[in-house]
Amino acid sequence: MMETEQFILHENDWLPNNERLPVLLYRGVVNAEGKKAAERFERMFADNGWPPQWRDTIFDYDHYHSTAHEALGVATGYGTLLLGGPGGREVEVRAGDALILPVGVGHRRVEVSDDFMVVGAYPRDHDWDICREAPNDETRRRMRTLAIPDEDPVAGRSGPLRERWQPNR
């Protein structure tokens, strides 16, 4: 049975994070590991309007995206991720879990197993970037006005993203 968690990350150090949209963590989304899990995440994300873009690990340095929200599906292994920048929130993830990061949320891997691999996906029509420095005014404006996707990458037209990511929150 899938469990979900949500939390807000406030601006921290040079990382903007997102004080309006919560991070969504889905536990036990896929009951498989390895290639089968990666394929299931890719199919699920694509079916829900978040085309998968890559399979790899997560960078070991703090970064965020200013042009896209991000879905991460853990296909193999386990690890600890740091969300929100220095002194932020450490999150334990393992194969089968998915994480939805709203635009601006800082993230990096802290410690992961040797076989740790995730599938990365972004909403259709969102071109992702990698930011490693504080946002300027234009970047902040772009993040504030980025569209909220019509579909949750895990649950489709229902689910936590559609319930929690309301435009006027």
Coordinates of C-alpha atoms in Angstrom, one line a residue:
M1 CA 0.0 0.0 0.0
M2 CA 1.4 3.4 -1.0
E3 CA 1.9 5.9 1.8
T4 CA 2.5 9.6 1.2
E5 CA 4.3 12.4 3.1
Q6 CA 4.4 16.1 2.4
F7 CA 6.4 19.0 3.8
I8 CA 7.3 22.6 2.9
L9 CA 10.9 23.8 2.6
H10 CA 11.5 27.4 3.3
E11 CA 14.3 29.5 1.7
N12 CA 17.6 28.4 3.2
D13 CA 21.1 29.9 2.6
W14 CA 21.3 30.5 -1.2
L15 CA 18.6 27.9 -2.1
P16 CA 15.1 29.4 -2.8
N17 CA 13.1 26.2 -2.1
N18 CA 9.4 26.6 -2.3
E19 CA 7.3 28.0 0.5
R20 CA 4.0 27.6 -1.5
L21 CA 4.2 24.0 -2.8
P22 CA 5.1 21.0 -0.7
V23 CA 7.5 18.3 -1.5
L24 CA 5.6 15.1 -2.0
L25 CA 7.1 11.7 -1.0
Y26 CA 5.4 8.5 -2.1
R27 CA 6.5 5.3 -0.3
G28 CA 6.1 1.9 -2.1
V29 CA 4.8 3.2 -5.4
V30 CA 6.4 0.4 -7.4
N31 CA 6.8 -3.2 -6.2
A32 CA 9.8 -4.1 -8.3
E33 CA 13.4 -3.3 -8.5
G34 CA 16.0 -2.7 -11.2
K35 CA 15.1 -2.6 -14.9
K36 CA 11.4 -3.5 -14.2
A37 CA 11.0 -0.8 -11.6
A38 CA 12.6 1.8 -14.0
E39 CA 10.3 0.8 -16.8
R40 CA 7.2 1.0 -14.5
F41 CA 8.2 4.4 -13.3
E42 CA 8.8 5.6 -16.8
R43 CA 5.5 4.3 -18.0
M44 CA 3.6 5.7 -15.0
F45 CA 5.2 9.1 -15.3
A46 CA 4.7 9.2 -19.1
D47 CA 1.0 8.1 -18.8
N48 CA 0.5 11.0 -16.3
G49 CA 2.0 13.7 -18.5
W50 CA 5.5 13.7 -17.0
P51 CA 7.8 12.3 -19.7
P52 CA 10.8 10.5 -18.3
Q53 CA 14.1 12.2 -19.3
W54 CA 16.9 10.1 -17.7
R55 CA 18.0 7.2 -15.5
D56 CA 21.0 7.9 -13.2
T57 CA 21.9 8.9 -9.7
I58 CA 21.3 12.3 -8.1
F59 CA 24.1 14.9 -8.1
D60 CA 26.2 15.0 -4.9
Y61 CA 26.0 18.8 -4.8
D62 CA 23.2 21.1 -3.8
H63 CA 21.2 22.3 -6.9
Y64 CA 17.6 23.2 -7.8
H65 CA 15.6 23.6 -11.0
S66 CA 14.1 27.0 -11.8
T67 CA 12.2 26.0 -15.0
A68 CA 10.5 22.7 -14.0
H69 CA 9.1 20.6 -11.2
E70 CA 10.8 17.2 -10.9
A71 CA 9.6 13.6 -10.3
L72 CA 12.2 11.1 -9.1
G73 CA 11.4 7.4 -9.0
V74 CA 13.9 5.2 -7.1
A75 CA 14.4 2.1 -9.3
T76 CA 17.2 0.4 -7.4
G77 CA 19.1 0.7 -4.2
Y78 CA 18.5 3.1 -1.3
G79 CA 20.0 6.2 0.1
T80 CA 19.8 9.5 2.0
L81 CA 19.0 12.7 0.2
L82 CA 19.3 16.2 1.6
L83 CA 16.4 18.5 0.6
G84 CA 16.4 22.2 1.2
G85 CA 20.1 22.9 1.4
P86 CA 22.6 23.0 4.3
G87 CA 20.9 21.9 7.5
G88 CA 17.8 21.0 5.5
R89 CA 15.8 17.8 5.7
E90 CA 17.4 14.4 5.2
V91 CA 15.1 11.9 3.6
E92 CA 15.6 8.1 3.4
V93 CA 14.5 6.6 0.1
R94 CA 14.6 3.1 -1.3
A95 CA 13.6 1.2 -4.5
G96 CA 9.9 1.8 -5.2
D97 CA 9.7 5.3 -3.7
A98 CA 8.9 8.4 -5.7
L99 CA 9.6 12.0 -4.8
I100 CA 8.0 15.1 -6.4
L101 CA 10.1 18.3 -6.0
P102 CA 8.4 21.6 -6.7
V103 CA 10.4 24.2 -8.6
G104 CA 13.2 25.7 -6.6
V105 CA 13.7 22.9 -4.0
G106 CA 17.3 22.2 -3.4
H107 CA 18.4 18.6 -3.4
R108 CA 21.5 16.4 -3.4
R109 CA 22.5 12.9 -2.5
V110 CA 24.2 12.4 0.8
E111 CA 24.9 8.7 0.9
V112 CA 23.5 6.0 -1.4
S113 CA 24.0 2.4 -2.2
D114 CA 26.3 1.4 -5.0
D115 CA 23.3 0.4 -7.1
F116 CA 21.2 3.5 -6.5
M117 CA 19.4 4.6 -9.6
V118 CA 16.5 6.9 -10.1
V119 CA 14.3 7.8 -13.1
G120 CA 13.9 11.6 -13.6
A121 CA 10.8 13.1 -15.2
Y122 CA 9.4 16.6 -15.7
P123 CA 5.9 17.9 -16.7
R124 CA 5.3 18.0 -20.4
D125 CA 6.5 21.3 -21.9
H126 CA 8.9 22.0 -18.9
D127 CA 12.5 22.3 -20.0
W128 CA 14.6 21.6 -16.9
D129 CA 17.8 23.5 -15.9
I130 CA 20.4 23.0 -13.2
C131 CA 21.0 25.9 -10.8
R132 CA 23.9 26.1 -8.4
E133 CA 23.7 29.7 -7.3
A134 CA 21.2 32.0 -5.6
P135 CA 18.3 33.1 -7.9
N136 CA 18.1 36.6 -9.3
D137 CA 14.9 38.5 -9.6
E138 CA 14.1 37.1 -13.0
T139 CA 14.6 33.6 -11.8
R140 CA 12.4 34.1 -8.8
R141 CA 9.6 35.6 -11.1
R142 CA 9.9 32.6 -13.4
M143 CA 9.6 30.1 -10.5
R144 CA 6.6 32.0 -9.0
T145 CA 4.7 31.8 -12.3
L146 CA 5.6 28.3 -13.4
A147 CA 2.4 26.4 -14.2
I148 CA 1.2 23.7 -11.9
P149 CA 0.8 20.4 -13.8
D150 CA -2.6 19.1 -14.6
E151 CA -1.6 15.6 -13.5
D152 CA 0.1 14.0 -10.5
P153 CA 3.0 11.9 -12.0
V154 CA 2.1 9.0 -9.8
A155 CA -1.7 9.3 -9.4
G156 CA -2.8 11.1 -12.5
R157 CA -5.7 13.5 -12.3
S158 CA -6.3 12.7 -8.6
G159 CA -3.8 12.3 -5.8
P160 CA -1.7 14.5 -3.5
L161 CA -0.3 16.8 -6.1
R162 CA -3.7 17.9 -7.4
E163 CA -5.0 18.2 -3.8
R164 CA -1.9 20.0 -2.3
W165 CA -0.6 22.1 -5.2
Q166 CA -3.3 24.6 -5.5
P167 CA -2.4 27.8 -7.4
N168 CA -3.6 30.2 -4.7
R169 CA -2.1 28.5 -1.7

